[in-house]
């Protein structure tokens, strides 16, 4: 349980709030790079700030104030130039570092006054990696970009999946350190949804441990041995908003206090008798959250999670919860946030902000699930595998994979 004040502290993401400022100290993924392929400008709301992301004709990515510095027109209706984005109202041209490059009428009639030297627009740096776009919205100096090893893999099929949820980010991220929900929400509930009445193996022991870049949870399920990967390595919460599961990342990206972008990255290595795949572009697709009757979709693992998170309320009221033994990780995670807010307010870098370029270049994380679909199995073995066989017909985690993505996936995997 938290006080109302503590709950506000952890959930508010706007500029100037304790948590909003803490989260801004880390590189944050906010889109799939391929979202800018068809239309190179996209409105983005992040941490309560209205921005536009774009890719100009030189290939520079920008993330700038959605409103033009001239008279505030909407730059998501602007157009890109060789370098920068131009407002469609009076043609001001802005570059990815916030400089104003052209003010067409002034440049013509008062070339000597250089009004543009005195104007800047808000701009945040953008990095592309693994088919995702990341930004840093905190104060200078910009920390090193943490290149997670998985984002450098080649030979497989990567895809980015996004869903926007009408609830606060923290209740989504608390789920990343909550192993017991898997037994109920994904195993037992899925059984009932399929009209079956079995119960999955029970969790009998949990382990939580802080590691570099976050925390792992480990689970022991009845019948499982102590040398099982899930007990030895577990799953990893990436501080502050990520979750890492081997061939899968999930990030709970705050849009504002009441909305969250769940941004997933999935990677599949083709069966060994199919061989490596050369991917030219990582597709991005939107996974829907409601069915045609207006109910939340419950058919896929991550959609089931959404039902829980959204159901907790727009901003979960943590003054009215009863924490239990399964919530030890949740308590540890909240404590980490409070500690890192304090560390930042004392003027230090919060934990795992990287300043050493060597340390950031390729970061290996504990990998559980690398053997699930990882080039070790033949096509026939996939077909018989309890978790992998579903991939012949459907996406395992998210509802609504479009046919064109499925076709690319099938081609990559030799299905
Ligand atoms: S409002 Fe953008 S150029 Fe005038
Ligand atoms: Fe889940």
Tab-separated table of C-alpha atoms and ligand atoms in Angstrom:
chain	number	residue	atom	x	y	z
A	1	UNK	CA	0.000	0.000	0.000
A	2	UNK	CA	1.163	3.540	-0.702
A	3	UNK	CA	-0.051	6.881	0.574
A	4	UNK	CA	-1.903	9.064	-1.915
A	5	UNK	CA	1.158	11.302	-2.031
A	6	UNK	CA	3.525	8.389	-2.732
A	7	UNK	CA	1.182	7.126	-5.428
A	8	UNK	CA	1.197	10.537	-7.091
A	9	UNK	CA	4.986	10.664	-6.875
A	10	UNK	CA	5.405	7.339	-8.674
A	11	UNK	CA	2.761	7.845	-11.334
A	12	UNK	CA	3.153	11.445	-12.527
A	13	UNK	CA	5.362	11.731	-15.602
A	14	UNK	CA	5.166	15.395	-16.584
A	15	UNK	CA	8.222	17.652	-16.771
A	16	UNK	CA	9.195	18.880	-13.314
A	17	UNK	CA	7.592	15.977	-11.410
A	18	UNK	CA	9.939	13.684	-9.421
A	19	UNK	CA	9.188	10.558	-11.459
A	20	UNK	CA	8.880	12.436	-14.748
A	21	UNK	CA	12.382	13.804	-14.204
A	22	UNK	CA	13.763	10.405	-13.176
A	23	UNK	CA	12.357	8.670	-16.255
A	24	UNK	CA	13.775	11.393	-18.495
A	25	UNK	CA	17.306	10.398	-17.404
A	26	UNK	CA	17.147	7.215	-19.497
A	27	UNK	CA	16.960	6.577	-23.234
A	28	UNK	CA	13.328	5.713	-23.987
A	29	UNK	CA	11.997	3.813	-27.014
A	30	UNK	CA	8.957	5.560	-28.479
A	31	UNK	CA	8.232	4.112	-31.959
A	32	UNK	CA	9.218	1.619	-34.606
A	33	UNK	CA	11.576	3.185	-37.154
A	34	UNK	CA	9.398	1.808	-39.972
A	35	UNK	CA	6.480	3.946	-38.737
A	36	UNK	CA	8.145	6.787	-40.641
A	37	UNK	CA	8.447	4.847	-43.910
A	38	UNK	CA	5.161	5.774	-45.561
A	39	UNK	CA	4.679	9.162	-43.933
A	40	UNK	CA	7.937	10.588	-42.628
A	41	UNK	CA	6.279	12.736	-39.925
A	42	UNK	CA	4.330	11.400	-36.995
A	43	UNK	CA	2.740	13.057	-33.972
A	44	UNK	CA	4.141	11.607	-30.754
A	45	UNK	CA	2.999	12.253	-27.203
A	46	UNK	CA	5.605	11.271	-24.649
A	47	UNK	CA	5.757	11.989	-20.906
A	48	UNK	CA	2.890	14.441	-21.405
A	49	UNK	CA	4.763	16.425	-24.095
A	50	UNK	CA	3.376	16.876	-27.599
A	51	UNK	CA	6.101	16.278	-30.162
A	52	UNK	CA	6.609	15.223	-33.769
A	53	UNK	CA	9.026	12.546	-34.915
A	54	UNK	CA	10.336	12.755	-38.442
A	55	UNK	CA	12.972	11.432	-40.803
A	56	UNK	CA	14.267	14.012	-43.245
A	57	UNK	CA	15.496	13.334	-46.770
A	58	UNK	CA	19.096	13.030	-45.567
A	59	UNK	CA	17.927	10.302	-43.182
A	60	UNK	CA	18.267	12.338	-39.964
A	61	UNK	CA	15.731	11.490	-37.309
A	62	UNK	CA	14.241	14.338	-35.312
A	63	UNK	CA	11.896	14.638	-32.360
A	64	UNK	CA	10.803	18.243	-31.933
A	65	UNK	CA	8.033	20.314	-30.383
A	66	UNK	CA	4.794	19.551	-32.160
A	67	UNK	CA	4.033	23.266	-32.309
A	68	UNK	CA	6.001	25.509	-34.629
A	69	UNK	CA	8.096	28.144	-32.833
A	70	UNK	CA	6.595	30.854	-35.085
A	71	UNK	CA	2.864	30.920	-34.282
A	72	UNK	CA	2.371	27.395	-32.976
A	73	UNK	CA	0.978	25.599	-36.051
A	74	UNK	CA	0.949	21.802	-35.935
A	75	UNK	CA	4.197	20.416	-37.368
A	76	UNK	CA	2.689	16.972	-37.827
A	77	UNK	CA	1.128	18.614	-40.899
A	78	UNK	CA	4.485	19.994	-42.004
A	79	UNK	CA	6.803	18.398	-44.544
A	80	UNK	CA	10.372	17.167	-44.462
A	81	UNK	CA	13.196	18.715	-46.428
A	82	UNK	CA	16.722	17.528	-47.198
A	83	UNK	CA	17.636	18.590	-43.682
A	84	UNK	CA	14.868	19.263	-41.197
A	85	UNK	CA	11.122	19.654	-41.030
A	86	UNK	CA	9.254	22.620	-42.499
A	87	UNK	CA	6.065	24.134	-41.144
A	88	UNK	CA	3.333	24.222	-43.767
A	89	UNK	CA	1.959	27.567	-42.474
A	90	UNK	CA	4.769	30.063	-43.298
A	91	UNK	CA	7.609	27.728	-44.184
A	92	UNK	CA	9.921	27.984	-41.162
A	93	UNK	CA	12.476	25.160	-41.307
A	94	UNK	CA	13.636	23.414	-38.134
A	95	UNK	CA	16.571	21.029	-37.721
A	96	UNK	CA	16.785	17.946	-35.427
A	97	UNK	CA	18.926	19.815	-32.886
A	98	UNK	CA	16.273	22.540	-32.508
A	99	UNK	CA	17.970	25.173	-34.699
A	100	UNK	CA	15.751	27.253	-37.000
A	101	UNK	CA	17.428	27.101	-40.419
A	102	UNK	CA	15.105	29.263	-42.505
A	103	UNK	CA	12.469	31.952	-41.995
A	104	UNK	CA	11.649	32.469	-45.668
A	105	UNK	CA	10.061	35.961	-45.764
A	106	UNK	CA	12.426	37.458	-43.174
A	107	UNK	CA	15.425	35.873	-44.873
A	108	UNK	CA	14.379	37.720	-48.046
A	109	UNK	CA	13.446	41.160	-46.730
A	110	UNK	CA	15.779	41.439	-43.712
A	111	UNK	CA	18.706	39.171	-44.610
A	112	UNK	CA	20.991	41.066	-42.250
A	113	UNK	CA	18.886	40.744	-39.052
A	114	UNK	CA	19.090	36.974	-38.714
A	115	UNK	CA	15.993	36.549	-36.577
A	116	UNK	CA	16.502	32.794	-36.770
A	117	UNK	CA	19.700	32.928	-34.730
A	118	UNK	CA	17.667	33.962	-31.727
A	119	UNK	CA	14.974	31.283	-32.023
A	120	UNK	CA	15.108	27.609	-31.113
A	121	UNK	CA	12.522	24.916	-30.880
A	122	UNK	CA	12.428	22.121	-28.323
A	123	UNK	CA	14.284	19.096	-29.718
A	124	UNK	CA	15.382	15.747	-28.339
A	125	UNK	CA	18.061	13.444	-29.781
A	126	UNK	CA	16.915	10.246	-31.508
A	127	UNK	CA	18.773	6.946	-31.924
A	128	UNK	CA	17.628	4.047	-34.109
A	129	UNK	CA	18.492	0.499	-32.982
A	130	UNK	CA	16.996	-2.891	-33.809
A	131	UNK	CA	14.157	-1.256	-35.742
A	132	UNK	CA	13.165	0.965	-32.798
A	133	UNK	CA	13.552	4.695	-32.235
A	134	UNK	CA	14.805	5.870	-28.845
A	135	UNK	CA	15.049	9.363	-27.402
A	136	UNK	CA	16.632	11.057	-24.409
A	137	UNK	CA	14.554	13.855	-22.847
A	138	UNK	CA	16.658	14.653	-19.791
A	139	UNK	CA	19.225	17.365	-19.101
A	140	UNK	CA	22.646	17.549	-20.781
A	141	UNK	CA	25.040	15.847	-20.962
A	142	UNK	CA	23.266	13.116	-22.889
A	143	UNK	CA	24.247	9.718	-21.423
A	144	UNK	CA	25.579	6.905	-23.590
A	145	UNK	CA	22.979	4.966	-25.541
A	146	UNK	CA	22.701	1.465	-24.027
A	147	UNK	CA	22.939	-0.909	-26.965
A	148	UNK	CA	21.253	-4.055	-25.705
A	149	UNK	CA	22.961	-7.021	-27.297
A	150	UNK	CA	19.701	-8.460	-28.627
A	151	UNK	CA	19.181	-5.342	-30.768
A	152	UNK	CA	22.398	-6.148	-32.653
A	153	UNK	CA	21.436	-9.700	-33.598
A	154	UNK	CA	21.275	-10.589	-37.283
A	155	UNK	CA	19.961	-13.577	-39.197
A	156	UNK	CA	16.491	-13.563	-37.652
A	157	UNK	CA	13.156	-11.832	-38.020
A	158	UNK	CA	12.436	-8.820	-35.800
A	159	UNK	CA	9.100	-7.044	-35.458
A	160	UNK	CA	7.835	-4.122	-33.396
A	161	UNK	CA	4.302	-4.203	-31.982
A	162	UNK	CA	2.556	-1.248	-30.382
A	163	UNK	CA	-0.648	-0.890	-28.366
A	164	UNK	CA	-1.902	2.255	-26.673
A	165	UNK	CA	-3.588	1.667	-23.326
A	166	UNK	CA	-5.854	4.032	-21.369
A	167	UNK	CA	-4.018	3.685	-18.065
A	168	UNK	CA	-0.923	4.827	-16.207
A	169	UNK	CA	2.453	3.242	-17.042
A	170	UNK	CA	3.352	2.088	-13.515
A	171	UNK	CA	0.663	-0.560	-13.156
A	172	UNK	CA	1.880	-1.965	-16.500
A	173	UNK	CA	5.488	-2.044	-15.349
A	174	UNK	CA	4.614	-3.575	-11.973
A	175	UNK	CA	3.391	-6.553	-13.982
A	176	UNK	CA	6.969	-7.081	-15.222
A	177	UNK	CA	8.034	-8.146	-11.720
A	178	UNK	CA	4.961	-10.217	-10.927
A	179	UNK	CA	5.662	-13.895	-11.726
A	180	UNK	CA	2.590	-15.431	-10.069
A	181	UNK	CA	0.133	-13.706	-12.388
A	182	UNK	CA	1.388	-15.986	-15.149
A	183	UNK	CA	-0.106	-19.063	-13.495
A	184	UNK	CA	-3.528	-17.443	-13.183
A	185	UNK	CA	-3.889	-14.908	-15.928
A	186	UNK	CA	-2.166	-16.796	-18.725
A	187	UNK	CA	-2.392	-20.463	-17.760
A	188	UNK	CA	-5.554	-21.026	-15.751
A	189	UNK	CA	-7.624	-18.253	-17.295
A	190	UNK	CA	-6.659	-19.341	-20.827
A	191	UNK	CA	-7.826	-22.851	-19.918
A	192	UNK	CA	-11.214	-21.511	-18.832
A	193	UNK	CA	-11.502	-19.318	-21.913
A	194	UNK	CA	-10.961	-22.486	-23.955
A	195	UNK	CA	-13.648	-24.297	-21.969
A	196	UNK	CA	-11.153	-26.491	-20.112
A	197	UNK	CA	-10.968	-27.009	-16.374
A	198	UNK	CA	-7.417	-28.055	-15.575
A	199	UNK	CA	-5.137	-26.039	-13.302
A	200	UNK	CA	-1.549	-25.228	-14.205
A	201	UNK	CA	1.384	-26.150	-11.955
A	202	UNK	CA	1.510	-23.928	-8.865
A	203	UNK	CA	4.279	-21.454	-8.088
A	204	UNK	CA	5.965	-22.726	-4.928
A	205	UNK	CA	8.970	-20.423	-4.590
A	206	UNK	CA	9.983	-16.983	-5.923
A	207	UNK	CA	13.319	-15.222	-6.083
A	208	UNK	CA	13.963	-11.502	-6.683
A	209	UNK	CA	17.378	-10.025	-7.106
A	210	UNK	CA	18.839	-6.688	-8.220
A	211	UNK	CA	21.296	-7.019	-11.110
A	212	UNK	CA	23.009	-4.502	-13.347
A	213	UNK	CA	20.318	-2.563	-15.255
A	214	UNK	CA	17.389	-3.807	-13.201
A	215	UNK	CA	16.065	-6.781	-11.355
A	216	UNK	CA	15.333	-10.420	-12.109
A	217	UNK	CA	12.539	-12.565	-10.866
A	218	UNK	CA	12.900	-16.302	-10.660
A	219	UNK	CA	10.122	-18.805	-10.272
A	220	UNK	CA	9.884	-22.391	-9.093
A	221	UNK	CA	6.795	-24.244	-10.190
A	222	UNK	CA	5.795	-27.588	-8.710
A	223	UNK	CA	7.580	-30.369	-10.532
A	224	UNK	CA	10.337	-28.036	-11.802
A	225	UNK	CA	13.973	-28.762	-10.962
A	226	UNK	CA	16.437	-26.320	-9.376
A	227	UNK	CA	18.456	-26.234	-12.601
A	228	UNK	CA	15.571	-24.996	-14.725
A	229	UNK	CA	16.364	-21.803	-16.668
A	230	UNK	CA	13.350	-20.076	-15.152
A	231	UNK	CA	14.788	-20.624	-11.703
A	232	UNK	CA	18.451	-20.041	-12.548
A	233	UNK	CA	18.171	-17.001	-14.824
A	234	UNK	CA	14.613	-15.795	-14.567
A	235	UNK	CA	13.168	-12.793	-16.334
A	236	UNK	CA	14.562	-9.313	-16.221
A	237	UNK	CA	12.982	-5.967	-15.437
A	238	UNK	CA	15.011	-3.283	-17.165
A	239	UNK	CA	15.010	-0.176	-15.053
A	240	UNK	CA	12.978	1.954	-15.302
A	241	UNK	CA	10.293	0.961	-17.873
A	242	UNK	CA	11.479	-2.195	-19.653
A	243	UNK	CA	11.019	-5.952	-19.435
A	244	UNK	CA	13.370	-8.394	-21.144
A	245	UNK	CA	12.597	-12.008	-21.968
A	246	UNK	CA	15.359	-13.230	-24.252
A	247	UNK	CA	13.912	-12.844	-27.725
A	248	UNK	CA	11.481	-10.213	-26.545
A	249	UNK	CA	11.494	-6.748	-25.005
A	250	UNK	CA	8.468	-4.920	-23.701
A	251	UNK	CA	8.515	-1.290	-22.658
A	252	UNK	CA	5.744	0.551	-20.793
A	253	UNK	CA	6.241	3.961	-22.348
A	254	UNK	CA	4.378	6.791	-20.615
A	255	UNK	CA	2.325	8.817	-23.081
A	256	UNK	CA	1.057	10.929	-20.178
A	257	UNK	CA	-0.243	10.204	-16.665
A	258	UNK	CA	-3.302	8.386	-18.003
A	259	UNK	CA	-2.074	6.641	-21.151
A	260	UNK	CA	0.709	4.193	-21.926
A	261	UNK	CA	2.283	2.887	-25.094
A	262	UNK	CA	3.106	-0.796	-24.680
A	263	UNK	CA	5.951	-1.184	-27.136
A	264	UNK	CA	7.175	-4.716	-27.852
A	265	UNK	CA	10.102	-6.051	-29.853
A	266	UNK	CA	10.104	-9.690	-30.880
A	267	UNK	CA	12.868	-11.681	-32.504
A	268	UNK	CA	12.688	-15.119	-34.096
A	269	UNK	CA	15.607	-17.140	-35.385
A	270	UNK	CA	14.640	-19.416	-38.279
A	271	UNK	CA	14.822	-23.202	-37.839
A	272	UNK	CA	18.324	-24.518	-38.449
A	273	UNK	CA	17.412	-26.287	-41.686
A	274	UNK	CA	16.042	-22.980	-43.037
A	275	UNK	CA	19.084	-20.853	-42.222
A	276	UNK	CA	19.641	-17.169	-41.538
A	277	UNK	CA	17.281	-14.501	-42.848
A	278	UNK	CA	18.369	-11.171	-44.279
A	279	UNK	CA	15.862	-8.624	-43.030
A	280	UNK	CA	15.789	-5.310	-44.874
A	281	UNK	CA	13.277	-3.541	-42.691
A	282	UNK	CA	11.772	-4.305	-39.287
A	283	UNK	CA	7.970	-4.070	-39.593
A	284	UNK	CA	5.914	-2.198	-37.009
A	285	UNK	CA	2.276	-3.055	-36.430
A	286	UNK	CA	-0.498	-2.051	-34.070
A	287	UNK	CA	-2.045	-4.777	-31.946
A	288	UNK	CA	-5.684	-3.895	-31.203
A	289	UNK	CA	-6.952	-4.012	-27.617
A	290	UNK	CA	-10.745	-4.245	-28.165
A	291	UNK	CA	-12.846	-6.729	-30.131
A	292	UNK	CA	-15.803	-5.766	-32.346
A	293	UNK	CA	-18.203	-5.890	-29.376
A	294	UNK	CA	-16.108	-3.343	-27.471
A	295	UNK	CA	-14.701	-5.849	-24.944
A	296	UNK	CA	-10.981	-6.144	-24.309
A	297	UNK	CA	-9.367	-8.878	-26.402
A	298	UNK	CA	-8.400	-11.884	-24.245
A	299	UNK	CA	-7.048	-14.352	-26.791
A	300	UNK	CA	-3.315	-13.559	-26.567
A	301	UNK	CA	-0.875	-13.399	-23.654
A	302	UNK	CA	-0.121	-9.686	-23.784
A	303	UNK	CA	-3.763	-8.788	-24.415
A	304	UNK	CA	-4.633	-10.669	-21.230
A	305	UNK	CA	-2.126	-8.507	-19.378
A	306	UNK	CA	-3.833	-5.398	-20.780
A	307	UNK	CA	-7.124	-6.545	-19.248
A	308	UNK	CA	-5.461	-6.602	-15.834
A	309	UNK	CA	-3.655	-3.274	-16.195
A	310	UNK	CA	-6.572	-1.297	-17.602
A	311	UNK	CA	-8.878	-2.943	-15.087
A	312	UNK	CA	-6.821	-1.524	-12.212
A	313	UNK	CA	-8.202	1.907	-13.099
A	314	UNK	CA	-6.810	4.823	-15.063
A	315	UNK	CA	-4.292	5.364	-12.255
A	316	UNK	CA	-4.396	2.395	-9.858
A	317	UNK	CA	-5.388	3.526	-6.371
A	318	UNK	CA	-2.544	2.071	-4.326
A	319	UNK	CA	-4.016	3.444	-1.101
A	320	UNK	CA	-6.599	0.659	-1.369
A	321	UNK	CA	-4.515	-2.421	-2.132
A	322	UNK	CA	-3.438	-5.303	0.130
A	323	UNK	CA	0.006	-6.493	-0.849
A	324	UNK	CA	0.789	-10.181	-0.329
A	325	UNK	CA	3.759	-12.556	-0.553
A	326	UNK	CA	3.576	-12.626	-4.356
A	327	UNK	CA	4.148	-8.846	-4.426
A	328	UNK	CA	7.679	-8.812	-3.042
A	329	UNK	CA	9.065	-7.776	-6.416
A	330	UNK	CA	6.510	-4.992	-6.751
A	331	UNK	CA	7.585	-3.605	-3.374
A	332	UNK	CA	11.260	-3.817	-4.343
A	333	UNK	CA	10.608	-2.041	-7.619
A	334	UNK	CA	8.727	0.808	-5.917
A	335	UNK	CA	11.570	1.139	-3.421
A	336	UNK	CA	14.049	1.386	-6.306
A	337	UNK	CA	12.052	4.226	-7.856
A	338	UNK	CA	11.960	6.171	-4.583
A	339	UNK	CA	15.693	5.628	-4.053
A	340	UNK	CA	16.632	6.725	-7.538
A	341	UNK	CA	14.398	9.800	-7.313
A	342	UNK	CA	16.347	10.713	-4.175
A	343	UNK	CA	19.697	10.034	-5.790
A	344	UNK	CA	18.777	12.229	-8.757
A	345	UNK	CA	17.494	15.001	-6.489
A	346	UNK	CA	20.824	14.892	-4.641
A	347	UNK	CA	22.437	15.800	-7.953
A	348	UNK	CA	23.826	12.367	-8.880
A	349	UNK	CA	23.135	10.204	-11.903
A	350	UNK	CA	20.482	7.631	-11.037
A	351	UNK	CA	21.482	3.968	-11.304
A	352	UNK	CA	22.441	2.491	-14.659
A	353	UNK	CA	22.731	5.775	-16.506
A	354	UNK	CA	25.827	4.967	-18.553
A	355	UNK	CA	28.669	7.438	-19.095
A	356	UNK	CA	31.299	4.982	-20.351
A	357	UNK	CA	31.038	4.414	-24.129
A	358	UNK	CA	32.767	1.038	-23.837
A	359	UNK	CA	30.218	-0.192	-21.306
A	360	UNK	CA	27.299	0.929	-23.475
A	361	UNK	CA	28.447	-0.533	-26.788
A	362	UNK	CA	26.925	-4.000	-26.444
A	363	UNK	CA	25.211	-4.932	-23.204
A	364	UNK	CA	24.554	-8.609	-22.602
A	365	UNK	CA	21.611	-9.356	-20.349
A	366	UNK	CA	20.739	-12.705	-18.788
A	367	UNK	CA	18.901	-14.596	-21.458
A	368	UNK	CA	16.120	-16.951	-20.635
A	369	UNK	CA	14.215	-18.426	-23.532
A	370	UNK	CA	17.087	-18.164	-25.992
A	371	UNK	CA	16.556	-21.864	-26.589
A	372	UNK	CA	12.911	-21.291	-27.439
A	373	UNK	CA	13.063	-20.917	-31.111
A	374	UNK	CA	16.603	-20.048	-31.529
A	375	UNK	CA	18.020	-21.815	-34.469
A	376	UNK	CA	18.612	-25.001	-32.451
A	377	UNK	CA	15.547	-26.788	-33.783
A	378	UNK	CA	14.604	-28.058	-37.208
A	379	UNK	CA	11.390	-27.091	-38.925
A	380	UNK	CA	9.839	-30.432	-37.976
A	381	UNK	CA	10.870	-29.991	-34.350
A	382	UNK	CA	9.177	-26.566	-34.345
A	383	UNK	CA	6.007	-28.179	-35.571
A	384	UNK	CA	5.904	-30.475	-32.528
A	385	UNK	CA	7.182	-27.973	-29.965
A	386	UNK	CA	4.581	-27.130	-27.284
A	387	UNK	CA	5.275	-23.347	-27.378
A	388	UNK	CA	6.530	-22.894	-30.907
A	389	UNK	CA	3.945	-24.733	-32.943
A	390	UNK	CA	1.473	-21.862	-32.492
A	391	UNK	CA	3.796	-19.681	-34.555
A	392	UNK	CA	2.885	-21.586	-37.691
A	393	UNK	CA	-0.573	-20.043	-37.535
A	394	UNK	CA	-0.521	-17.009	-35.244
A	395	UNK	CA	1.538	-14.519	-33.300
A	396	UNK	CA	2.149	-16.025	-29.891
A	397	UNK	CA	1.757	-12.885	-27.795
A	398	UNK	CA	-0.245	-10.168	-29.526
A	399	UNK	CA	-3.619	-10.212	-31.278
A	400	UNK	CA	-4.127	-8.935	-34.792
A	401	UNK	CA	-0.835	-9.492	-36.607
A	402	UNK	CA	-1.553	-8.144	-40.132
A	403	UNK	CA	-1.397	-10.579	-43.045
A	404	UNK	CA	1.513	-8.724	-44.670
A	405	UNK	CA	3.651	-9.090	-41.544
A	406	UNK	CA	2.667	-12.754	-41.264
A	407	UNK	CA	3.712	-13.281	-44.883
A	408	UNK	CA	7.155	-11.729	-44.214
A	409	UNK	CA	7.466	-13.817	-41.066
A	410	UNK	CA	6.548	-17.034	-42.886
A	411	UNK	CA	9.083	-16.289	-45.598
A	412	UNK	CA	11.793	-15.688	-42.985
A	413	UNK	CA	11.016	-18.820	-41.006
A	414	UNK	CA	10.531	-21.136	-43.964
A	415	UNK	CA	6.912	-21.911	-43.051
B	1	LIG	S1	3.288	28.957	-37.685
B	1	LIG	FE1	4.870	27.734	-38.497
B	1	LIG	S2	5.766	28.986	-39.993
B	1	LIG	FE2	4.199	30.195	-39.161
B	2	LIG	FE1	1.540	-11.433	-18.302
